[in-house]
Coordinates of C-alpha atoms in Angstrom, one line a residue:
X1 CA -65.1 -35.6 60.2
X2 CA -64.1 -38.6 58.8
X3 CA -61.1 -40.9 59.5
X4 CA -59.4 -43.9 57.9
X5 CA -57.2 -46.3 59.0
X6 CA -54.6 -48.0 56.3
X7 CA -50.8 -49.6 56.0
X8 CA -48.5 -48.7 54.1
X9 CA -45.1 -49.6 53.5
X10 CA -43.0 -46.9 52.7
X11 CA -39.1 -48.4 53.9
X12 CA -40.9 -49.4 56.5
X13 CA -44.1 -50.4 57.9
X14 CA -46.2 -47.5 59.8
X15 CA -49.8 -46.9 60.5
X16 CA -51.3 -43.7 58.1
X17 CA -54.1 -41.9 59.3
X18 CA -56.6 -41.2 56.3
X19 CA -58.8 -37.4 57.7
X20 CA -61.9 -36.9 54.7
X21 CA -63.6 -33.3 55.2
X22 CA -66.9 -32.7 53.9
X23 CA -67.7 -28.5 53.4
X24 CA -70.8 -26.5 53.0
X25 CA -70.4 -26.8 48.8
X26 CA -70.2 -30.2 48.9
X27 CA -66.3 -30.4 48.7
X28 CA -64.2 -33.1 50.4
X29 CA -60.2 -33.8 50.8
X30 CA -58.1 -36.3 52.7
X31 CA -55.4 -36.5 53.9
X32 CA -52.1 -39.4 52.7
X33 CA -48.7 -40.4 53.0
X34 CA -46.1 -40.2 50.2
X35 CA -45.3 -43.6 48.4
X36 CA -48.2 -44.9 48.4
X37 CA -48.4 -47.9 45.3
X38 CA -50.2 -48.0 42.8
X39 CA -54.1 -48.8 43.4
X40 CA -54.2 -48.1 46.4
X41 CA -57.6 -46.7 47.9
X42 CA -58.0 -43.1 49.5
X43 CA -60.7 -43.0 50.1
X44 CA -64.7 -43.8 48.7
X45 CA -65.5 -40.7 47.8
X46 CA -69.3 -41.5 45.8
X47 CA -69.5 -42.3 49.7
X48 CA -68.2 -39.5 51.7
X49 CA -70.3 -37.7 48.4
X50 CA -73.4 -39.4 48.7
X51 CA -73.5 -40.5 45.7
X52 CA -74.3 -43.1 43.9
X53 CA -72.3 -45.7 42.0
X54 CA -74.8 -47.9 40.1
X55 CA -74.7 -44.2 37.7
X56 CA -71.4 -43.0 37.7
X57 CA -70.4 -45.1 34.8
X58 CA -73.9 -42.6 33.4
X59 CA -72.9 -40.1 34.7
X60 CA -68.9 -39.7 33.4
X61 CA -68.0 -39.6 36.4
X62 CA -63.3 -38.3 36.3
X63 CA -61.4 -36.6 38.0
X64 CA -60.1 -33.7 36.1
X65 CA -56.9 -32.0 36.6
X66 CA -55.9 -28.5 35.1
X67 CA -53.7 -28.4 31.9
X68 CA -51.3 -31.1 30.7
X69 CA -50.1 -32.2 34.4
X70 CA -50.2 -35.4 35.7
X71 CA -52.9 -37.9 36.8
X72 CA -51.7 -38.8 40.6
X73 CA -56.2 -39.9 41.5
X74 CA -58.3 -41.8 39.8
X75 CA -61.4 -42.7 40.4
X76 CA -62.6 -46.5 40.5
X77 CA -67.1 -46.7 38.8
X78 CA -67.7 -49.8 40.2
X79 CA -67.0 -49.1 43.8
X80 CA -66.6 -45.0 43.7
X81 CA -63.2 -45.8 45.6
X82 CA -60.8 -42.7 45.5
X83 CA -57.6 -44.9 44.5
X84 CA -53.5 -44.2 43.4
X85 CA -53.5 -43.6 39.6
X86 CA -49.0 -42.8 40.0
X87 CA -45.8 -42.1 42.4
X88 CA -46.2 -39.6 44.6
X89 CA -43.8 -38.0 46.5
X90 CA -44.1 -35.5 48.5
X91 CA -40.6 -34.1 48.1
X92 CA -40.8 -33.8 44.2
X93 CA -43.8 -32.0 43.9
X94 CA -44.1 -29.8 46.6
X95 CA -40.2 -29.5 48.4
X96 CA -40.1 -27.7 51.5
X97 CA -43.0 -27.0 51.7
X98 CA -44.8 -27.7 55.4
X99 CA -48.3 -27.9 53.3
X100 CA -48.9 -30.0 50.1
X101 CA -51.8 -30.2 48.8
X102 CA -53.4 -32.6 45.4
X103 CA -55.7 -30.4 43.7
X104 CA -58.4 -32.1 41.6
X105 CA -61.9 -31.5 40.2
X106 CA -64.4 -34.9 39.9
X107 CA -67.1 -34.1 36.9
X108 CA -69.8 -35.7 36.4
X109 CA -72.0 -35.1 33.7
X110 CA -76.1 -35.5 33.4
X111 CA -77.4 -33.2 34.9
X112 CA -73.3 -31.5 34.9
X113 CA -71.7 -31.9 38.9
X114 CA -68.6 -30.5 40.2
X115 CA -66.6 -30.7 43.6
X116 CA -63.2 -29.8 44.5
X117 CA -60.3 -33.0 45.5
X118 CA -58.1 -32.1 47.4
X119 CA -55.8 -34.4 48.2
X120 CA -53.7 -33.4 51.5
X121 CA -49.9 -35.3 51.2
X122 CA -48.0 -35.9 54.4
X123 CA -44.6 -36.4 54.6
X124 CA -43.2 -39.9 55.0
X125 CA -39.5 -40.7 56.4
X126 CA -37.8 -41.6 53.0
X127 CA -34.9 -39.6 53.2
X128 CA -31.7 -39.6 55.4
X129 CA -29.6 -36.3 56.3
X130 CA -26.7 -35.2 53.1
X131 CA -24.1 -33.0 53.8
X132 CA -23.5 -31.1 51.1
X133 CA -19.6 -32.5 51.2
X134 CA -17.2 -35.3 52.9
X135 CA -15.8 -33.8 54.6
X136 CA -15.7 -30.3 56.8
X137 CA -12.5 -28.2 56.7
X138 CA -11.8 -25.5 59.1
X139 CA -9.2 -23.2 60.0
X140 CA -9.1 -22.3 63.6
X141 CA -5.9 -20.0 65.4
X142 CA -4.4 -21.3 68.3
X143 CA -5.3 -18.6 70.2
X144 CA -9.1 -18.6 69.3
X145 CA -10.6 -18.5 73.3
X146 CA -12.4 -21.2 75.0
X147 CA -16.0 -20.7 74.1
X148 CA -16.1 -19.4 70.9
X149 CA -18.3 -21.4 68.6
X150 CA -17.7 -22.0 65.0
X151 CA -21.0 -22.8 62.4
X152 CA -20.2 -26.2 60.7
X153 CA -22.1 -26.3 57.4
X154 CA -26.1 -27.8 57.8
X155 CA -27.0 -31.8 56.7
X156 CA -30.4 -31.2 54.2
X157 CA -32.8 -33.5 54.6
X158 CA -35.6 -33.2 51.7
X159 CA -38.5 -34.7 53.9
X160 CA -40.0 -32.4 56.4
X161 CA -41.8 -31.6 60.0
X162 CA -40.0 -33.3 62.3
X163 CA -38.6 -35.7 59.9
X164 CA -36.0 -33.2 59.0
X165 CA -33.1 -33.0 60.9
X166 CA -33.4 -33.1 64.2
X167 CA -30.7 -33.5 66.2
X168 CA -26.3 -33.5 65.7
X169 CA -23.8 -35.3 68.0
X170 CA -19.5 -35.5 67.3
X171 CA -17.5 -38.3 68.7
X172 CA -16.1 -37.6 71.6
X173 CA -13.3 -35.6 71.7
X174 CA -11.0 -33.5 74.5
X175 CA -11.8 -29.8 72.4
X176 CA -14.7 -29.3 70.7
X177 CA -18.4 -30.0 72.3
X178 CA -21.5 -29.7 69.9
X179 CA -24.2 -27.2 70.4
X180 CA -27.1 -27.5 68.5
X181 CA -29.5 -24.6 67.7
X182 CA -32.5 -23.5 65.6
X183 CA -32.8 -20.7 63.7
X184 CA -36.0 -17.9 62.4
X185 CA -37.2 -20.7 60.0
X186 CA -37.2 -23.1 62.4
X187 CA -34.5 -25.1 60.9
X188 CA -31.7 -27.4 62.8
X189 CA -27.5 -26.0 62.4
X190 CA -24.9 -26.8 64.4
X191 CA -21.6 -25.3 66.4
X192 CA -18.5 -26.2 67.3
X193 CA -17.5 -25.0 71.3
X194 CA -13.8 -24.7 71.9
X195 CA -13.7 -26.6 75.3
X196 CA -9.7 -26.4 75.7
X197 CA -7.6 -23.7 74.1
X198 CA -5.4 -25.2 70.7
X199 CA -1.4 -25.3 71.1
X200 CA -0.7 -25.1 66.9
X201 CA 2.6 -27.0 67.9
X202 CA 1.0 -30.6 70.0
X203 CA -1.4 -30.6 67.6
X204 CA -2.0 -29.4 63.9
X205 CA -4.7 -31.1 62.8
X206 CA -7.6 -31.9 64.5
X207 CA -10.6 -34.8 62.7
X208 CA -13.9 -34.7 64.3
X209 CA -17.0 -37.1 62.5
X210 CA -20.4 -35.5 62.6
X211 CA -23.1 -37.3 62.9
X212 CA -27.1 -35.9 61.4
X213 CA -30.0 -37.6 62.3
X214 CA -33.5 -36.5 61.9
X215 CA -37.0 -37.5 63.6
X216 CA -38.3 -40.7 61.7
X217 CA -39.4 -44.0 63.4
X218 CA -37.5 -45.1 62.5
X219 CA -34.3 -42.6 62.5
X220 CA -32.0 -41.6 59.2
X221 CA -28.4 -40.2 59.5
X222 CA -26.0 -38.9 57.8
X223 CA -22.4 -38.7 58.7
X224 CA -19.5 -35.8 57.8
X225 CA -15.6 -35.6 59.1
X226 CA -14.7 -32.6 60.3
X227 CA -11.1 -31.4 59.3
X228 CA -9.1 -28.9 61.9
X229 CA -7.0 -27.4 60.5
X230 CA -4.3 -25.2 64.0
X231 CA -3.3 -21.4 62.6
X232 CA -2.4 -18.6 64.2
X233 CA -5.6 -16.2 63.5
X234 CA -8.8 -15.8 62.1
X235 CA -11.2 -14.5 64.9
X236 CA -13.8 -13.6 62.7
X237 CA -16.8 -15.5 59.8
X238 CA -18.6 -13.6 56.8
X239 CA -21.5 -11.1 57.9
X240 CA -23.6 -11.2 55.9
X241 CA -25.8 -7.6 55.0
X242 CA -29.2 -8.8 55.6
X243 CA -30.5 -12.2 57.0
X244 CA -32.8 -12.7 54.8
X245 CA -33.1 -10.9 50.9
X246 CA -36.5 -10.7 50.1
X247 CA -37.4 -9.7 46.0
X248 CA -39.7 -9.9 43.7
X249 CA -38.6 -11.2 40.0
X250 CA -41.3 -10.9 36.6
X251 CA -41.9 -14.0 35.0
X252 CA -40.3 -14.6 31.9
X253 CA -37.3 -11.8 32.7
X254 CA -34.4 -12.3 29.6
X255 CA -31.5 -14.8 31.3
X256 CA -28.6 -12.7 32.4
X257 CA -31.7 -10.9 34.5
X258 CA -29.7 -9.2 38.4
X259 CA -32.3 -10.6 40.7
X260 CA -30.3 -9.2 43.1
X261 CA -26.8 -9.1 45.0
X262 CA -26.0 -10.8 48.6
X263 CA -23.0 -9.1 50.5
X264 CA -21.9 -10.6 53.3
X265 CA -18.0 -8.6 55.5
X266 CA -14.8 -9.6 56.9
X267 CA -13.4 -7.3 59.7
X268 CA -10.6 -9.3 59.0
X269 CA -7.7 -8.6 56.7
X270 CA -5.4 -10.2 54.3
X271 CA -6.9 -14.0 53.0
X272 CA -9.0 -14.2 56.8
X273 CA -11.3 -10.8 55.5
X274 CA -11.8 -12.1 51.7
X275 CA -15.4 -13.3 51.2
X276 CA -15.7 -15.6 48.8
X277 CA -20.2 -16.7 47.9
X278 CA -21.6 -20.3 47.1
X279 CA -24.8 -21.8 46.8
X280 CA -25.5 -24.0 49.8
X281 CA -28.2 -26.9 49.8
X282 CA -30.3 -26.3 47.4
X283 CA -32.6 -27.3 44.8
X284 CA -30.7 -29.4 41.6
X285 CA -33.5 -28.1 39.2
X286 CA -33.0 -24.2 41.4
X287 CA -29.2 -24.5 39.8
X288 CA -30.2 -24.7 36.4
X289 CA -32.2 -21.2 37.2
X290 CA -29.9 -18.9 38.5
X291 CA -26.2 -18.2 38.9
X292 CA -23.9 -16.9 41.7
X293 CA -21.4 -14.9 41.4
X294 CA -18.5 -16.2 43.8
X295 CA -16.7 -13.1 44.1
X296 CA -19.6 -10.1 44.1
X297 CA -22.5 -12.2 45.1
X298 CA -24.7 -11.2 42.0
X299 CA -27.5 -13.8 41.9
X300 CA -28.4 -13.7 38.2
X301 CA -31.4 -15.9 36.2
X302 CA -30.0 -18.6 33.5
X303 CA -32.8 -20.5 32.6
X304 CA -36.9 -19.4 32.1
X305 CA -38.0 -18.9 35.5
X306 CA -42.2 -19.6 34.8
X307 CA -44.4 -18.3 37.6
X308 CA -46.6 -21.3 36.6
X309 CA -44.2 -23.3 37.5
X310 CA -42.8 -22.3 40.7
X311 CA -44.0 -19.7 42.2
X312 CA -40.9 -18.2 44.7
X313 CA -37.6 -20.2 45.0
X314 CA -36.1 -20.0 48.7
X315 CA -31.5 -19.7 48.1
X316 CA -29.5 -20.3 50.0
X317 CA -26.4 -19.0 50.8
X318 CA -22.8 -19.4 52.1
X319 CA -20.4 -16.8 53.2
X320 CA -17.1 -18.0 53.5
X321 CA -13.6 -16.0 53.8
X322 CA -10.0 -17.0 53.2
X323 CA -9.2 -19.3 56.4
X324 CA -13.1 -21.5 55.4
X325 CA -15.5 -19.7 57.9
X326 CA -18.9 -19.0 57.1
X327 CA -22.3 -17.6 57.7
X328 CA -25.4 -18.5 56.3
X329 CA -28.3 -15.8 54.8
X330 CA -30.9 -16.8 52.8
X331 CA -32.7 -15.4 49.4
X332 CA -36.6 -15.4 48.7
X333 CA -37.3 -15.4 44.7
X334 CA -41.0 -13.8 44.6
X335 CA -41.5 -14.6 41.2
X336 CA -44.9 -12.7 39.1
X337 CA -47.2 -12.8 37.3
X338 CA -47.7 -11.7 33.8
X339 CA -49.9 -13.1 30.7
X340 CA -48.4 -15.7 28.6
X341 CA -50.8 -17.8 28.6
X342 CA -53.8 -17.7 25.8
X343 CA -57.1 -19.1 27.2
X344 CA -57.9 -23.7 26.3
X345 CA -61.0 -24.7 24.4
X346 CA -61.8 -27.6 25.8
X347 CA -64.9 -29.3 24.2
X348 CA -66.2 -32.0 27.4
X349 CA -69.1 -32.8 26.0
X350 CA -71.2 -32.6 22.8
X351 CA -74.7 -34.5 21.9
X352 CA -74.1 -34.8 18.0
X353 CA -76.7 -35.0 16.9
X354 CA -80.0 -32.3 17.8
X355 CA -83.4 -33.5 17.9
X356 CA -85.1 -30.5 15.3
X357 CA -87.9 -30.5 18.1
X358 CA -84.7 -29.6 20.8
X359 CA -86.9 -26.8 22.9
X360 CA -85.3 -24.2 23.5
X361 CA -82.9 -24.5 26.5
X362 CA -81.9 -27.6 25.4
X363 CA -78.4 -28.8 27.1
X364 CA -76.4 -29.9 24.0
X365 CA -72.7 -29.9 25.0
X366 CA -70.3 -29.0 27.7
X367 CA -67.2 -27.1 27.9
X368 CA -64.5 -26.4 30.2
X369 CA -62.4 -22.7 29.6
X370 CA -59.2 -23.3 31.7
X371 CA -56.1 -20.6 31.9
X372 CA -53.2 -21.0 34.0
X373 CA -52.0 -17.3 34.8
X374 CA -53.0 -16.1 37.5
X375 CA -56.4 -13.1 39.2
X376 CA -57.0 -11.2 36.1
X377 CA -54.7 -12.6 34.1
X378 CA -56.6 -16.0 34.3
X379 CA -59.8 -14.5 34.2
X380 CA -61.6 -15.4 30.9
X381 CA -64.9 -14.6 28.5
X382 CA -66.7 -16.9 26.4
X383 CA -69.0 -15.9 24.1
X384 CA -70.6 -17.3 20.7
X385 CA -70.0 -13.8 18.4
X386 CA -72.0 -15.6 15.6
X387 CA -75.8 -15.4 14.5
X388 CA -76.9 -19.3 15.5
X389 CA -79.3 -21.1 18.4
X390 CA -77.1 -21.5 20.7
X391 CA -75.3 -19.4 24.1
X392 CA -73.2 -20.1 25.7
X393 CA -74.8 -21.0 29.8
X394 CA -71.5 -19.8 32.7
X395 CA -72.5 -23.0 35.2
X396 CA -69.6 -24.6 38.1
X397 CA -66.6 -22.1 38.2
X398 CA -64.4 -22.5 34.5
X399 CA -67.5 -24.5 32.8
X400 CA -69.9 -23.4 30.0
X401 CA -73.3 -25.7 28.8
X402 CA -73.8 -24.8 25.5
X403 CA -78.0 -24.5 25.4
X404 CA -80.4 -23.4 22.0
X405 CA -81.9 -20.2 21.8
X406 CA -84.4 -21.4 19.4
X407 CA -86.2 -23.9 17.7
X408 CA -84.2 -25.8 14.8
X409 CA -85.8 -27.2 11.6
X410 CA -83.2 -29.7 10.2
X411 CA -84.7 -28.6 7.3
X412 CA -84.3 -24.8 6.6
X413 CA -80.4 -26.2 8.6
X414 CA -79.2 -28.7 8.5
X415 CA -75.9 -28.8 10.8
X416 CA -74.3 -26.1 12.6
X417 CA -70.7 -25.1 12.5
X418 CA -70.1 -23.2 15.7
X419 CA -66.5 -20.9 16.8
X420 CA -66.3 -20.0 20.2
X421 CA -63.7 -18.1 21.8
X422 CA -62.4 -17.1 24.6
X423 CA -60.1 -14.4 25.8
X424 CA -58.9 -13.4 29.2
X425 CA -59.0 -9.7 31.0
X426 CA -55.0 -9.8 30.8
X427 CA -53.2 -6.0 29.4
X428 CA -52.6 -7.4 26.8
X429 CA -55.3 -9.7 26.6
X430 CA -55.4 -13.0 25.0
X431 CA -57.5 -14.7 22.8
X432 CA -58.5 -18.6 21.6
X433 CA -61.2 -20.3 19.4
X434 CA -62.2 -23.1 19.0
X435 CA -65.0 -24.9 16.1
X436 CA -67.8 -27.2 17.7
X437 CA -69.4 -28.6 14.8
X438 CA -72.9 -31.2 15.3
X439 CA -75.4 -31.4 13.2
X440 CA -79.0 -31.4 13.1
X441 CA -81.5 -34.4 13.3
X442 CA -84.4 -34.9 11.4
X443 CA -87.7 -35.6 12.8
X444 CA -91.4 -36.8 11.5
X445 CA -92.3 -33.6 11.9
X446 CA -94.1 -32.6 7.8
X447 CA -96.6 -34.3 6.1
X448 CA -97.0 -35.5 2.4
X449 CA -98.9 -32.3 -0.3
X450 CA -99.6 -33.1 -2.8
X451 CA -98.7 -31.1 -6.1
X452 CA -102.5 -30.5 -7.0
X453 CA -105.3 -29.8 -5.0
X454 CA -107.3 -32.4 -6.6
X455 CA -106.6 -34.1 -10.3
X456 CA -109.1 -34.3 -13.0
X457 CA -108.5 -37.6 -15.5
X458 CA -110.6 -39.0 -18.0
X459 CA -110.7 -42.6 -19.7
X460 CA -113.1 -43.6 -22.9
X461 CA -114.9 -46.7 -22.0
X462 CA -113.9 -50.4 -22.7
X463 CA -111.1 -49.2 -21.5
X464 CA -108.4 -52.6 -21.6
X465 CA -108.7 -53.6 -17.5
X466 CA -103.9 -52.7 -16.4
X467 CA -104.0 -50.1 -18.4
X468 CA -102.9 -46.7 -16.8
X469 CA -105.3 -43.3 -15.7
X470 CA -103.3 -40.5 -14.4
X471 CA -101.0 -40.4 -11.5
X472 CA -100.3 -38.2 -8.4
X473 CA -97.5 -37.2 -6.4
X474 CA -97.0 -35.9 -3.1
X475 CA -93.5 -34.5 -1.6
X476 CA -92.3 -34.4 2.0
X477 CA -89.1 -32.8 2.9
X478 CA -88.4 -35.0 5.5
X479 CA -85.1 -37.1 5.6
X480 CA -84.6 -40.9 4.9
X481 CA -87.9 -42.9 6.4
X482 CA -89.5 -39.7 6.9
X483 CA -89.3 -38.6 3.9
X484 CA -90.6 -41.4 1.5
X485 CA -94.4 -41.2 1.1
X486 CA -96.4 -44.3 -0.8
X487 CA -100.0 -43.8 -2.5
X488 CA -103.3 -45.4 -0.8
X489 CA -107.2 -45.9 -2.0
X490 CA -108.8 -45.2 0.8
X491 CA -111.8 -47.4 1.0
X492 CA -115.8 -46.7 -0.6
X493 CA -118.7 -47.5 -1.4
X494 CA -118.9 -47.8 -6.3
X495 CA -122.4 -47.9 -7.1
X496 CA -122.6 -50.7 -3.9
X497 CA -118.9 -52.5 -5.3
X498 CA -115.7 -51.5 -3.4
X499 CA -113.4 -48.9 -5.6
X500 CA -111.2 -51.3 -5.5
X501 CA -113.2 -53.2 -8.1
X502 CA -112.5 -49.8 -10.3
X503 CA -109.0 -48.8 -9.5
X504 CA -105.9 -49.7 -8.3
X505 CA -102.3 -47.6 -7.1
X506 CA -98.4 -48.2 -7.3
X507 CA -97.7 -47.3 -3.8
X508 CA -94.0 -46.7 -5.2
X509 CA -95.0 -43.8 -8.0
X510 CA -98.8 -43.2 -7.1
X511 CA -99.8 -44.3 -10.8
X512 CA -103.5 -45.1 -10.8
X513 CA -104.6 -47.9 -12.7
X514 CA -107.9 -49.4 -14.5
X515 CA -109.1 -52.8 -12.5
X516 CA -111.0 -53.1 -15.5
X517 CA -113.1 -51.9 -18.8
X518 CA -116.0 -48.3 -17.6
X519 CA -119.2 -48.6 -18.5
X520 CA -120.2 -44.8 -20.1
X521 CA -123.7 -46.4 -19.5
X522 CA -123.4 -48.0 -16.0
X523 CA -121.5 -44.1 -14.5
X524 CA -120.2 -41.6 -15.5
X525 CA -117.6 -40.8 -13.5
X526 CA -115.3 -41.9 -10.0
X527 CA -114.3 -40.4 -7.0
X528 CA -111.7 -42.1 -4.9
X529 CA -109.7 -40.1 -2.5
X530 CA -106.2 -41.2 -2.4
X531 CA -103.9 -41.0 1.0
X532 CA -100.2 -40.1 0.7
X533 CA -98.7 -41.1 3.5
X534 CA -94.9 -41.5 4.6
X535 CA -93.3 -44.0 6.9
X536 CA -92.2 -41.5 9.5
X537 CA -92.8 -43.2 13.8
X538 CA -95.8 -41.9 14.4
X539 CA -96.3 -41.3 10.9
X540 CA -98.5 -38.6 8.9
X541 CA -100.3 -38.4 6.2
X542 CA -102.5 -36.2 3.8
X543 CA -105.1 -37.1 1.2
X544 CA -106.4 -35.9 -2.3
X545 CA -110.1 -36.8 -4.2
X546 CA -109.4 -37.6 -8.4
X547 CA -112.1 -37.5 -10.5
X548 CA -112.0 -40.3 -13.1
X549 CA -115.0 -38.7 -16.0
X550 CA -115.8 -41.8 -18.2
X551 CA -116.2 -40.3 -21.9
X552 CA -119.0 -42.6 -24.9
X553 CA -117.8 -44.4 -27.9
X554 CA -120.5 -45.7 -29.7
X555 CA -120.7 -49.1 -28.8
X556 CA -124.8 -49.6 -28.7
X557 CA -127.1 -50.8 -31.1
X558 CA -130.5 -49.1 -31.0
X559 CA -133.2 -51.1 -30.1
X560 CA -137.6 -50.4 -30.8
X561 CA -139.0 -49.2 -28.6
X562 CA -142.3 -49.1 -29.5
X563 CA -145.1 -50.4 -31.2
X564 CA -144.6 -53.6 -30.4
X565 CA -144.8 -55.5 -33.5

C-alpha cells in the first residue's frame, strides 16, 4: 500500500491525498480530487505495476475505455505516469452517489497484457448550498400552539459527504427557533419551531432569513427568505403513503408509460386539505426524462431511459396543501436492462503481411469485443465460420488473439479476407460482423525448377563463335527477387581447358552460346552443368546437364600414310 501527496487548487488551496493499492491480479487503483488541472500526475502506473518504462512505447501501452465514453486520463510513455487528460467533475459524472469511480484499462501488446485501473474521484467543496426558490412562503394559523414544528424546503448542495449541507441557521427573532434534523438517508433538513404564539391582529407577517452552510473548508453557504403569513387555521401537513417509493422500470419504455403514482393525504378540509405535487431538488436532466402530474401524483416517462447511461434515478417529491404546508417523499427508480445493444468488434492490432513460414499458433492480430448491455445480454461469443487456417483464442477479459492453425503457402493463397462474428446471449441474441483483411508475405521456399530433366543440343563443327546453340529455362513460383532466376555454368574441364573457353550462357535468358569454333576431330561431345539460382536470401538453386553433340563435316583431305614416297 502506497500514498502520494499532491497540492491541487480548486477554488481554494488544499492538500489532496492520493491512494494506490495493488490487487492480486495486478490491477491498480488511485484516489484523486475532482477538478484537477489537465496534465496533473495521478501516479506512476509503470512503477506501481513494476513495468519497464523503456518498453512502454514498443508495447503500444495505452489507456482504453469501453464504448465511446470520454477519456479522463492518459499514460505518458516516456515516464510511465498516469496523467489527467480532461476535466473530472464528480458531480457531472456521479451526481449524489457516495462512490465515484472511473474504470479504465491499461493495455499492452507483445505480449498482450491488461491491467484494470480504477480512479476514485473524491469530492471537493466547489458547490454552494442552493435553495430551489428565492422565498419560502408559509401560512401559519394564529391558533398554532407553541412548540409546533414547520418543515422548511431543504437546500441542495451538489457536493457529497462533509461538503454537502451540514447545518442551517436563522436570524434572531421573537417568534421562531430553528431545529436541524437528519433523515434516514443522512440528509440534513430544517424545521422552525414556534417559540411564541402568533397574534394575527398584532402582526400579520413575519420575515426571516434562513442560511444553509456546508462542511467544506472554507465552508460555503446559501440563503433564502422565509415569509410567514399568519392565518386562522391549517394545522395539518400532507402525509405521504410511503416515505420511499421503490419501482423497477425496463429501459426503452415508451413515452407516457406510468412509472409510479405518489399519494399524500391532508386531514384538513377545504383549501387547507387540497394536496398538489411538485419535484423537489432534482437534477435538470431528470426533469427531461420524467414528468409529474401536480394534481394526481402520477409520474410518467417523457424521454428515453437508457440502462447503459443510468441504472438508478432518485426523485425528490414535495406534497403541498393549499396553505403551503409541505412534506417530502423519495421515489427510487431502478432501471432494468434489455438487450438493445449489439456487440462491437474492434481490431486492436493486426500484423499484415503474415510470413508464409509462420508456425501454427502464431498471433497475427488482437480483437476486442464490447457489449454495453449487462449480465447475459452483455455476454459475447466471438468466432470465425469460414474454413480458413485461423482461429480466435479467448485471452484477457473481452480480448481475443487471432492465431494461425496451420501452415500458410503464399503460392497457393496470397491473401485472406476473414469474417469475424460476435453474438451476445440475449433473448433474442444480437450479432455483428467485422471483416479482417491481410496478405501473406513470401519467403524463399522454392528452388528454381528446370522445364526438362536434361538438355541435348547439336551443332556442326566449324560453327561461328558467338552463335546460339540452345537455351535452358527454369521457373520459380516465389515472388519478386525470390522468384527471379539467374543462370550460370558450373566450372569443369574439357581436355584440360575450362568449359568457359568453349561455352557461355546468358544469365538472364538461359541462352547458351559457342565461344569458339568446334572441331569434330578434336572432340565429339561437350557436357556442361547449368546452374539456375534465385535471388532470395539465402538463395536456392538447382542444376541440369546440357549435352552438346558436335556433327562432322567434310573438312579434311585424304592423306597417304603408306608407302612413304
